[in-house]
XYZ file of C-alpha atoms in Angstrom:
658
model
C -6.781 9.931 38.847
C -6.796 9.305 35.053
C -6.613 12.965 33.175
C -7.779 13.052 29.860
C -5.132 14.445 27.421
C -6.662 15.414 24.291
C -3.168 16.247 22.455
C -2.787 12.627 22.453
C -5.623 12.434 20.744
C -4.531 15.082 18.018
C -1.126 13.046 17.643
C -3.418 9.903 16.938
C -5.663 11.965 14.011
C -2.036 12.936 12.543
C -0.914 9.169 12.747
C -4.477 8.253 11.037
C -4.660 10.496 8.697
C -1.113 9.461 7.253
C -1.830 5.670 7.234
C -5.119 6.114 5.292
C -3.575 8.601 2.702
C -0.278 6.455 2.032
C -2.657 3.592 1.181
C -4.777 5.717 -0.866
C -1.642 6.223 -2.733
C -2.812 9.686 -4.279
C -1.243 10.817 -7.097
C -0.312 14.182 -8.639
C 1.829 14.804 -11.974
C 2.914 11.186 -11.612
C 3.956 11.726 -7.768
C 2.502 9.126 -5.172
C 1.930 11.453 -2.113
C 2.817 10.984 1.438
C 4.949 8.034 0.775
C 6.223 7.967 4.406
C 2.796 7.470 5.623
C 3.582 4.650 7.011
C 5.187 5.601 9.874
C 1.971 6.670 11.528
C 1.763 2.927 12.515
C 4.826 3.365 14.775
C 3.508 6.558 15.957
C 0.606 4.546 17.370
C 3.129 1.754 18.698
C 4.709 4.660 20.616
C 1.425 6.007 21.935
C 0.117 2.558 22.680
C 3.341 1.444 24.543
C 2.939 4.810 26.805
C -0.631 4.584 27.728
C -0.839 0.770 28.144
C 2.510 1.456 30.201
C 1.086 4.121 32.516
C -2.129 2.415 33.588
C -0.444 -0.727 34.386
C 2.583 0.571 36.185
C 0.285 3.235 37.938
C -1.788 0.076 38.875
C 0.842 -2.021 40.163
C 2.332 1.207 42.508
C -0.541 1.303 44.074
C -1.506 -2.205 45.007
C 1.501 -4.181 44.458
C -0.500 -6.449 41.872
C -2.161 -6.170 38.367
C -5.794 -7.347 38.329
C -5.259 -9.182 35.153
C -8.910 -10.250 34.582
C -9.867 -6.305 34.860
C -6.963 -5.047 32.606
C -8.004 -7.999 29.548
C -11.531 -6.941 30.115
C -10.420 -2.929 29.277
C -8.656 -4.323 26.219
C -11.216 -6.656 25.037
C -14.333 -3.781 25.384
C -11.507 -1.425 23.028
C -10.688 -3.967 20.494
C -12.911 -6.047 20.174
C -16.879 -4.936 19.296
C -15.498 -2.511 16.311
C -13.095 -5.356 15.228
C -16.207 -7.406 14.670
C -17.912 -5.170 13.196
C -15.759 -4.974 10.526
C -15.225 -8.565 9.875
C -19.184 -9.123 9.808
C -19.677 -6.253 7.484
C -17.345 -7.259 5.167
C -18.120 -10.796 4.750
C -20.889 -10.536 2.112
C -18.177 -8.567 -0.024
C -15.467 -11.065 0.680
C -17.825 -13.821 -0.690
C -19.028 -11.898 -3.356
C -16.325 -10.596 -4.915
C -13.165 -12.629 -3.828
C -11.689 -15.704 -5.703
C -11.453 -18.870 -3.900
C -7.622 -18.518 -2.891
C -8.604 -14.892 -2.034
C -11.474 -16.222 0.132
C -9.493 -18.593 1.983
C -6.739 -15.751 2.450
C -9.419 -13.637 3.935
C -10.558 -16.257 6.078
C -7.174 -16.985 7.386
C -5.969 -13.578 7.899
C -9.298 -12.914 9.889
C -8.637 -15.933 11.973
C -5.274 -15.273 12.669
C -6.438 -11.754 13.932
C -8.914 -13.479 16.500
C -5.751 -15.086 17.654
C -3.889 -11.873 17.882
C -1.456 -13.677 15.404
C -2.048 -12.022 12.033
C 1.300 -10.545 11.369
C 2.832 -13.753 12.228
C 0.464 -15.401 9.349
C 1.039 -12.265 6.791
C 4.799 -12.712 7.441
C 4.748 -16.510 6.771
C 2.234 -16.087 3.595
C 4.916 -13.653 2.056
C 2.736 -10.772 2.115
C 5.094 -7.762 1.142
C 3.208 -4.841 2.790
C 2.511 -1.813 0.351
C 3.261 -3.960 -2.809
C -0.144 -4.195 -4.940
C -1.157 -7.139 -4.160
C -0.987 -6.913 -0.528
C -3.508 -3.445 -0.918
C -6.470 -6.042 -1.972
C -5.903 -7.848 1.201
C -9.021 -6.738 3.347
C -7.432 -7.410 6.930
C -3.831 -6.779 6.368
C -3.636 -3.959 8.243
C -4.537 -6.550 11.575
C -0.611 -6.930 11.677
C -0.445 -3.835 13.614
C -3.258 -4.683 15.853
C -1.528 -8.057 16.899
C 1.525 -6.501 17.592
C 0.237 -4.662 20.197
C -2.167 -7.615 21.344
C 0.948 -9.446 21.765
C 2.110 -6.462 23.870
C -0.373 -6.043 25.948
C -0.335 -10.275 26.583
C 3.571 -10.123 27.638
C 4.485 -6.888 28.911
C 2.137 -7.568 32.473
C 3.719 -10.944 32.958
C 7.025 -9.640 32.304
C 6.218 -6.704 34.385
C 5.467 -8.528 37.627
C 8.255 -10.798 37.016
C 10.395 -7.835 37.442
C 8.512 -6.790 40.030
C 8.884 -9.678 42.108
C 12.089 -11.288 41.605
C 14.153 -7.550 40.557
C 12.496 -5.445 42.808
C 13.968 -2.221 41.799
C 15.617 -3.276 38.400
C 12.292 -2.608 36.001
C 14.430 0.419 34.337
C 17.482 -1.284 33.806
C 15.507 -4.382 32.867
C 13.145 -2.266 30.086
C 16.233 -0.497 28.946
C 18.078 -3.737 28.207
C 14.898 -5.022 26.445
C 14.653 -2.199 24.037
C 18.153 -2.373 23.164
C 17.922 -6.078 22.026
C 15.040 -5.292 20.289
C 16.591 -2.370 18.379
C 19.752 -4.516 17.456
C 18.093 -7.569 16.744
C 15.746 -4.958 14.485
C 18.828 -3.709 13.041
C 20.077 -6.602 12.081
C 17.269 -8.477 11.018
C 16.175 -5.814 8.474
C 19.388 -6.446 6.533
C 18.554 -10.194 5.590
C 14.668 -10.363 5.923
C 13.077 -7.060 5.446
C 9.345 -8.595 5.976
C 10.322 -10.278 9.624
C 11.816 -6.936 10.851
C 8.420 -5.558 9.327
C 6.116 -7.837 11.294
C 7.986 -9.427 13.795
C 6.823 -8.247 17.500
C 10.640 -8.644 18.588
C 11.412 -6.176 16.339
C 8.869 -3.429 17.386
C 9.203 -3.784 20.910
C 11.607 -1.008 21.084
C 8.728 1.179 19.909
C 6.205 0.488 22.149
C 9.152 0.425 24.977
C 9.848 3.437 24.473
C 6.686 4.842 25.427
C 6.842 2.351 28.651
C 9.921 4.569 29.572
C 8.172 7.726 29.080
C 5.463 6.371 31.128
C 7.629 5.052 34.071
C 9.296 8.449 34.254
C 5.844 9.975 34.493
C 4.686 7.190 37.031
C 7.739 7.895 39.330
C 8.451 11.464 38.719
C 5.267 13.339 37.371
C 4.996 14.567 34.361
C 7.770 16.660 32.626
C 7.154 20.038 32.699
C 5.929 21.639 29.204
C 8.275 22.672 26.999
C 7.321 24.457 23.444
C 10.723 24.045 21.721
C 10.752 20.195 22.452
C 7.101 19.698 21.618
C 7.554 21.499 18.619
C 10.914 19.574 17.698
C 8.708 16.692 18.516
C 6.075 17.097 16.337
C 8.499 18.162 13.411
C 10.390 14.841 13.537
C 7.075 13.002 13.148
C 5.771 15.080 10.404
C 9.254 15.370 8.652
C 9.363 11.802 8.778
C 5.957 11.353 7.550
C 6.714 13.961 4.265
C 10.291 12.622 3.913
C 10.546 8.916 4.196
C 10.271 6.908 1.247
C 8.951 3.385 0.424
C 12.686 2.303 -0.281
C 13.211 3.785 3.042
C 14.750 1.032 5.098
C 12.065 0.813 7.624
C 12.120 -0.462 10.649
C 15.508 0.520 10.890
C 17.953 3.060 12.452
C 15.995 5.881 11.051
C 12.741 4.854 12.678
C 14.352 6.192 15.899
C 13.308 9.954 14.061
C 9.542 9.461 14.537
C 10.043 7.471 17.733
C 11.807 10.018 19.308
C 9.473 12.897 17.923
C 6.490 11.314 19.230
C 8.063 10.611 23.066
C 8.864 14.263 22.799
C 5.303 15.274 22.000
C 4.001 13.065 24.696
C 6.432 14.330 27.127
C 6.337 18.229 26.607
C 3.290 18.876 24.410
C -0.038 20.256 26.376
C -2.330 23.204 26.349
C 0.070 25.296 27.736
C 2.014 25.555 24.706
C 0.845 25.972 20.974
C 1.939 22.692 19.659
C -0.332 21.142 22.778
C -3.110 23.975 21.888
C -2.862 23.024 18.004
C -2.965 19.173 18.578
C -5.783 19.371 21.259
C -8.068 21.476 19.080
C -11.382 19.857 18.572
C -11.263 18.547 15.132
C -8.038 17.176 15.751
C -9.003 15.581 19.187
C -12.717 14.103 17.074
C -10.363 12.804 14.542
C -8.117 10.932 17.112
C -11.310 9.494 19.163
C -12.075 7.822 16.020
C -8.849 7.092 14.820
C -9.145 3.501 16.094
C -12.833 3.214 13.881
C -11.011 4.994 11.072
C -7.995 2.564 10.887
C -9.888 -0.549 11.290
C -12.418 0.458 8.317
C -10.047 2.527 6.071
C -8.062 -1.136 4.457
C -11.262 -3.215 3.682
C -13.080 -0.244 2.295
C -9.892 0.300 -0.095
C -9.328 -2.960 -0.796
C -12.359 -3.788 -2.065
C -12.921 -0.944 -3.510
C -9.781 -1.697 -6.050
C -11.103 -5.071 -6.623
C -14.236 -3.750 -8.061
C -12.979 -0.471 -9.637
C -11.454 -0.392 -12.827
C -9.496 2.943 -12.555
C -9.022 3.424 -8.772
C -7.890 7.354 -9.533
C -8.093 10.216 -7.181
C -11.891 10.516 -7.641
C -12.056 7.393 -6.381
C -9.799 7.532 -3.546
C -11.705 10.437 -2.460
C -14.576 8.825 -2.241
C -12.991 5.703 -0.455
C -12.217 7.844 2.355
C -15.375 9.987 2.799
C -17.126 6.499 2.815
C -14.537 5.459 5.330
C -15.062 8.389 7.588
C -18.847 8.067 7.235
C -18.905 4.276 8.634
C -16.166 5.307 10.959
C -18.383 7.368 12.567
C -21.251 5.374 12.757
C -19.398 2.308 13.916
C -17.919 4.759 16.455
C -20.940 5.979 17.899
C -23.065 2.480 17.533
C -20.728 -0.130 18.389
C -17.322 1.285 19.872
C -18.355 3.635 22.392
C -21.483 2.382 23.828
C -19.826 -1.272 24.405
C -16.874 0.059 25.715
C -18.825 1.634 28.365
C -21.210 -0.693 28.552
C -22.427 -1.459 32.538
C -24.311 -4.496 30.988
C -21.283 -7.045 31.345
C -23.093 -9.833 31.275
C -25.145 -9.278 27.819
C -21.498 -7.594 26.139
C -19.593 -10.901 27.101
C -22.619 -13.386 25.892
C -22.707 -10.891 22.775
C -18.797 -10.972 22.230
C -18.499 -14.900 22.895
C -21.458 -15.201 20.379
C -19.758 -12.892 17.609
C -16.110 -15.271 18.341
C -18.270 -18.259 17.277
C -19.940 -17.080 14.670
C -16.821 -15.607 12.968
C -14.706 -18.238 13.945
C -17.562 -21.603 11.996
C -17.875 -18.659 9.050
C -13.548 -19.053 8.931
C -13.366 -22.926 8.906
C -16.278 -23.095 6.747
C -14.384 -20.913 3.927
C -11.074 -22.755 4.901
C -12.761 -26.169 4.796
C -14.418 -25.767 1.536
C -11.506 -24.056 -0.233
C -13.110 -20.556 -0.574
C -16.361 -22.507 -2.229
C -14.973 -22.794 -5.595
C -18.365 -23.759 -7.216
C -18.680 -19.742 -7.237
C -16.630 -19.663 -10.202
C -18.887 -22.198 -12.542
C -20.634 -19.926 -14.508
C -17.652 -17.746 -15.766
C -14.691 -20.649 -15.545
C -16.155 -24.508 -15.950
C -14.834 -27.078 -13.485
C -14.353 -29.376 -16.774
C -12.068 -26.445 -18.108
C -10.009 -25.665 -14.391
C -9.288 -29.145 -14.170
C -7.870 -29.391 -17.769
C -5.410 -26.617 -17.110
C -4.313 -28.126 -14.360
C -3.662 -31.159 -15.138
C -1.495 -29.299 -18.123
C 0.385 -27.431 -15.467
C 1.393 -29.889 -13.220
C 3.093 -31.839 -15.975
C 6.078 -29.044 -16.319
C 8.573 -30.436 -13.799
C 8.511 -33.557 -15.591
C 9.515 -32.291 -18.868
C 12.968 -32.974 -18.217
C 12.510 -36.889 -17.518
C 14.527 -38.825 -19.826
C 17.219 -36.757 -21.173
C 18.606 -38.409 -23.986
C 22.456 -37.839 -24.675
C 23.917 -36.542 -27.856
C 20.498 -35.461 -28.959
C 21.003 -31.576 -30.067
C 19.447 -29.445 -27.206
C 16.462 -26.790 -26.960
C 16.266 -25.186 -23.818
C 13.355 -22.836 -22.525
C 14.399 -20.913 -19.320
C 12.868 -17.935 -17.487
C 11.021 -16.984 -14.446
C 7.293 -18.183 -13.750
C 6.335 -17.533 -17.033
C 8.597 -20.186 -18.492
C 6.442 -23.399 -16.838
C 3.606 -22.417 -18.917
C 5.258 -21.885 -22.107
C 7.419 -24.507 -21.572
C 4.602 -26.994 -21.877
C 3.044 -25.186 -24.635
C 6.248 -24.865 -26.998
C 7.409 -28.685 -26.466
C 3.911 -29.494 -28.530
C 5.629 -27.742 -31.405
C 9.247 -28.842 -30.764
C 10.221 -31.866 -32.945
C 11.178 -33.762 -30.249
C 12.919 -36.936 -32.246
C 14.670 -34.331 -33.356
C 15.960 -31.920 -30.572
C 16.022 -32.518 -26.591
C 13.934 -30.345 -24.877
C 15.466 -28.655 -21.402
C 12.702 -26.735 -19.453
C 14.129 -24.362 -16.818
C 12.561 -22.156 -14.304
C 14.770 -19.541 -12.214
C 11.754 -18.786 -10.087
C 12.778 -16.971 -6.774
C 16.502 -18.620 -7.537
C 19.222 -16.112 -6.238
C 21.356 -16.733 -9.621
C 24.656 -15.917 -9.661
C 27.866 -16.397 -12.288
C 31.034 -16.972 -10.536
C 33.897 -19.373 -11.733
C 32.191 -20.502 -14.816
C 29.757 -22.335 -12.765
C 26.141 -20.628 -11.978
C 24.970 -21.131 -8.790
C 21.021 -20.920 -7.769
C 20.316 -21.290 -4.181
C 16.486 -20.745 -3.608
C 14.912 -18.042 -1.589
C 12.744 -19.947 0.473
C 12.489 -24.020 0.867
C 9.221 -24.245 -1.215
C 11.438 -22.894 -4.450
C 13.635 -25.700 -4.540
C 11.659 -27.488 -6.755
C 12.798 -25.008 -9.344
C 16.325 -23.778 -8.003
C 17.852 -27.293 -7.766
C 17.664 -28.493 -11.031
C 17.641 -25.017 -12.614
C 21.484 -25.262 -11.438
C 21.757 -28.701 -11.850
C 21.237 -28.890 -15.512
C 22.285 -25.445 -16.407
C 25.718 -26.129 -15.582
C 25.744 -29.649 -17.215
C 28.367 -28.641 -20.076
C 27.157 -31.529 -21.871
C 24.217 -29.906 -22.474
C 25.298 -26.913 -23.175
C 27.701 -27.826 -25.797
C 24.940 -29.466 -27.558
C 22.566 -26.665 -27.093
C 21.046 -25.191 -30.872
C 18.631 -22.497 -29.297
C 17.534 -20.690 -26.092
C 14.150 -19.642 -25.384
C 13.610 -17.207 -23.246
C 10.131 -16.793 -21.461
C 10.162 -14.094 -19.152
C 7.432 -11.117 -17.528
C 8.261 -8.464 -19.708
C 11.954 -8.892 -20.258
C 13.352 -5.586 -20.984
C 11.680 -4.168 -18.231
C 11.001 -6.414 -15.277
C 13.887 -5.638 -12.801
C 13.463 -9.182 -10.689
C 15.679 -11.590 -12.018
C 17.997 -8.820 -13.991
C 20.467 -11.242 -14.334
C 18.669 -13.222 -17.387
C 20.695 -11.522 -20.361
C 23.923 -12.352 -18.650
C 23.123 -15.895 -17.919
C 21.781 -16.067 -21.404
C 25.039 -14.780 -23.117
C 26.663 -17.221 -20.413
C 24.857 -19.960 -21.927
C 25.834 -19.195 -25.262
C 29.457 -18.763 -25.096
C 29.270 -22.563 -23.900
C 26.931 -23.875 -26.641
C 27.101 -25.102 -30.614
C 25.981 -21.438 -31.858
C 22.929 -21.632 -30.224
C 20.069 -19.276 -31.887
C 18.673 -17.204 -29.028
C 14.972 -16.128 -28.982
C 12.837 -13.515 -26.804
C 9.538 -14.212 -26.841
C 7.335 -10.977 -25.813
C 4.405 -11.305 -23.826
C 0.428 -11.499 -24.676
C -1.784 -8.528 -22.980
C -1.933 -8.063 -19.467
C -3.820 -6.236 -16.896
C -2.473 -4.223 -14.124
C -1.139 -5.400 -10.787
C -4.126 -4.651 -8.988
C -6.653 -6.653 -11.221
C -6.610 -10.474 -11.510
C -8.473 -11.640 -15.085
C -10.835 -14.258 -13.278
C -11.370 -11.626 -10.523
C -12.747 -9.694 -13.319
C -14.748 -12.678 -14.970
C -16.270 -13.482 -11.520
C -17.487 -9.884 -10.410
C -18.834 -8.902 -13.947
C -20.198 -12.502 -14.528
C -17.990 -12.188 -17.852
C -15.723 -14.207 -20.406
C -12.344 -13.221 -20.461
C -12.783 -10.480 -23.245
C -13.157 -8.176 -20.464
C -9.554 -8.865 -19.885
C -8.592 -7.947 -22.892
C -10.434 -5.079 -23.085
C -8.794 -3.854 -19.974
C -5.590 -4.951 -20.531
C -3.023 -2.046 -20.368
C 0.356 -3.913 -21.693
C 1.602 -3.787 -24.035
C 2.043 -1.178 -26.031
C 2.167 -1.444 -29.814
C 5.178 -0.681 -31.496
C 6.717 -0.249 -28.229
C 10.481 0.805 -29.276
C 12.405 -2.098 -27.289
C 15.819 -0.701 -27.884
C 14.885 2.180 -25.446
C 13.752 0.054 -22.571
C 16.484 -0.239 -19.804
C 17.216 -3.913 -19.605
C 17.707 -4.275 -23.444
C 20.566 -6.070 -24.458
C 22.162 -4.308 -27.231
C 25.410 -6.660 -26.892
C 23.469 -10.064 -27.428
C 22.392 -11.154 -30.538
C 18.644 -12.405 -30.866
C 15.417 -12.247 -32.447
C 12.570 -10.998 -30.214
C 9.230 -12.488 -31.159
C 6.379 -10.439 -30.639
C 3.607 -12.629 -30.344
C 0.720 -9.993 -30.350
C 2.022 -8.713 -33.615
C 2.175 -11.950 -35.126
C -1.034 -13.101 -33.900
C -3.527 -9.886 -33.997
C -1.237 -7.033 -34.642
C -2.532 -4.890 -31.749
C -6.055 -5.337 -32.797
C -7.635 -6.432 -29.804
C -10.895 -7.047 -31.872
C -9.145 -9.970 -33.886
C -7.306 -11.303 -30.910
C -8.344 -14.747 -29.070
C -9.465 -14.665 -25.658
C -9.592 -18.023 -24.395
C -9.028 -21.817 -25.766
C -11.712 -24.588 -24.749
C -13.045 -22.411 -22.040
C -9.737 -21.857 -20.505
C -9.217 -17.731 -20.271
C -5.790 -16.567 -21.704
C -4.639 -15.440 -18.217
C -6.461 -15.897 -14.672
C -4.000 -13.328 -12.967
C -2.969 -10.112 -14.569
C 0.349 -11.534 -16.515
C 0.825 -15.543 -16.742
C -0.741 -17.054 -19.681
C -2.369 -20.452 -19.275
C -1.048 -23.462 -20.818
C -4.169 -24.294 -22.631
C -4.324 -21.033 -24.496
C -0.705 -20.589 -25.279
C -0.631 -23.974 -27.033
C -3.773 -22.802 -29.276
C -1.915 -19.026 -29.471
C 1.250 -20.504 -30.450
C -0.569 -23.280 -33.222
C -2.370 -20.218 -34.392
C 1.003 -18.380 -35.115
C 3.167 -21.507 -36.493
C -0.074 -22.215 -39.088
C -0.538 -18.729 -40.291
C 2.928 -16.650 -39.864
C 4.658 -19.873 -40.986
C 6.789 -17.610 -43.537
C 7.656 -14.534 -41.199
C 8.989 -17.467 -38.543
C 10.845 -19.687 -41.593
C 12.349 -15.721 -42.470
C 13.639 -15.272 -38.505
C 14.786 -18.845 -38.020
C 12.373 -20.056 -35.517
C 10.885 -23.344 -37.831
C 14.234 -24.818 -37.694
C 13.302 -25.238 -34.515
C 9.383 -25.481 -34.287
C 7.174 -27.498 -36.404
C 3.567 -26.249 -37.492
C 0.828 -28.172 -36.249
C -1.167 -29.835 -39.239
C -4.848 -29.961 -37.037
C -7.119 -27.585 -38.751
C -8.171 -24.866 -37.249
C -11.781 -25.881 -36.565
C -10.429 -28.795 -33.932
C -8.863 -25.970 -31.979
C -11.868 -24.046 -30.069
C -11.441 -20.687 -28.537
C -14.496 -17.919 -27.423
C -12.860 -15.373 -29.887
C -11.763 -16.373 -33.715
C -9.212 -13.605 -35.179
C -10.926 -12.247 -38.482
C -7.590 -11.497 -40.392
C -3.882 -11.460 -39.827
C -1.178 -9.517 -39.344
C 1.641 -9.171 -41.929
C 4.077 -8.069 -39.512
C 7.088 -10.035 -38.702
C 9.456 -10.200 -35.553
C 12.188 -7.822 -35.130
C 15.464 -8.222 -34.216
């Protein structure tokens, strides 16, 4: 006979509240609260492994078989109605607020969740859980549902196989499987943390921990309540939520702490002790009952709120949680509970089947139509998009036809190098200089034995890393190098690719006394917003992006920034100061219909071409004094021939500082 244990719902309540607070990212005095809230998912895994295993083990002990149809029907009733409700509710928001690529990603995430594989999808699309950009993916949280669903599919089959062919060896088999999963997790997290996070193989040991506890209960009965052990378990769980941080290696060895704590609570908490009574209290138990709906709704609510709010502050976060609670309760009362216990099976399956067909049709439409790009036409014309795409596609061909003996200008950098190289080459006297444009985007650069190694982090980056390693090690090019232009995201702050100045120093040491120029960044948004997204959502031009730009600050003390290379002689080119002296009323926002950025930080090639030309024309004297005009040629075209959405009214008198 099935006995309801409210303390388990209380444990669910702690888990879901922790996950919600973690994703909300409340900040107090600059400190983000509950950075270890992601552990709530691990607690869910143990609970799921325990409950599902107890159901299956009880059935197989009683009947010698598993009624797969009945089992999966129960799972479908439990999981699908609420999931479908969230999908249908978010579709209009996705169409109205998401950019084409984002809408395609949204559709793929929904499709993969229907196929119980969203964890695999997010792994292969490099969705780094917890990073700002993933907080905008409405269905990222379904990765954990897919891990559980994969367990639901695989575990019953394995259980039957063990029962039939290995007789009484179920316990050793589970122990071996859990041990192998844990070892695989421990090894994988070192070289591929994302795989360790998303893979069912690295998470299986957490679910199997619940299985071991369920096996003990089915065979020997529930352990006698132990107040101290139950308290210790809760302390381990809550302590992990509080003390674990974003940088904690997870899942891994430390994940044993909350997993063990969950097992202790499940085994020894009951209404006979204080911990059990606390967890079984009405508020905790009711929250636990609604935990699935809360989990499903909170992430898309937060994602769309972040997308549409320019400042997702604590007050917005509180309102978002309030909305989440309200829609979750309604969803639980109207959808989840009635359909889970409905006796009208035929009507239920017709409803679920038609929902699957409708969702699949919508997903396929969004994917086949590439996210319906016509929605952008009013803010970013197809002609402007096509012209920008054509310009950007020329980067990989910039190094064709390298000429011997000609002095060299190297343009290097991260992802910013592409459009900077395209734009700068327009103003370099190619009759005098050979331009070599390289990007170390996702290359693992290391200088060893007077050579640069730059293997790519993934094969899709070979197109950058292979030519980078080839040209950067060409001593004949280096010996003819007269100038090195660095074009990087926040060159003195961005911690990725911190080798950049060591690399430049090495290049300079092999050069013909090359001059080094570090180019500053133009205006940028915070990582949670894209310029094109703001334009699309508010039906505005790029001026809204300039108004909301949070970087760079005027008169930034460069020498105080963490990566400032005090031992390298270079000239800093502050393009914002040169162009409009940080007066946003005077700054260009687009060129020929192309906004200055489309994401949050990368300048477009068309805009950069116009911006550099504007600076070269109007700040000729300043640039000549700093030596930049030894390599760049001011354009002779009149300003009228270069269109822009906003025109500077005055020029700045500042010059670049070293």
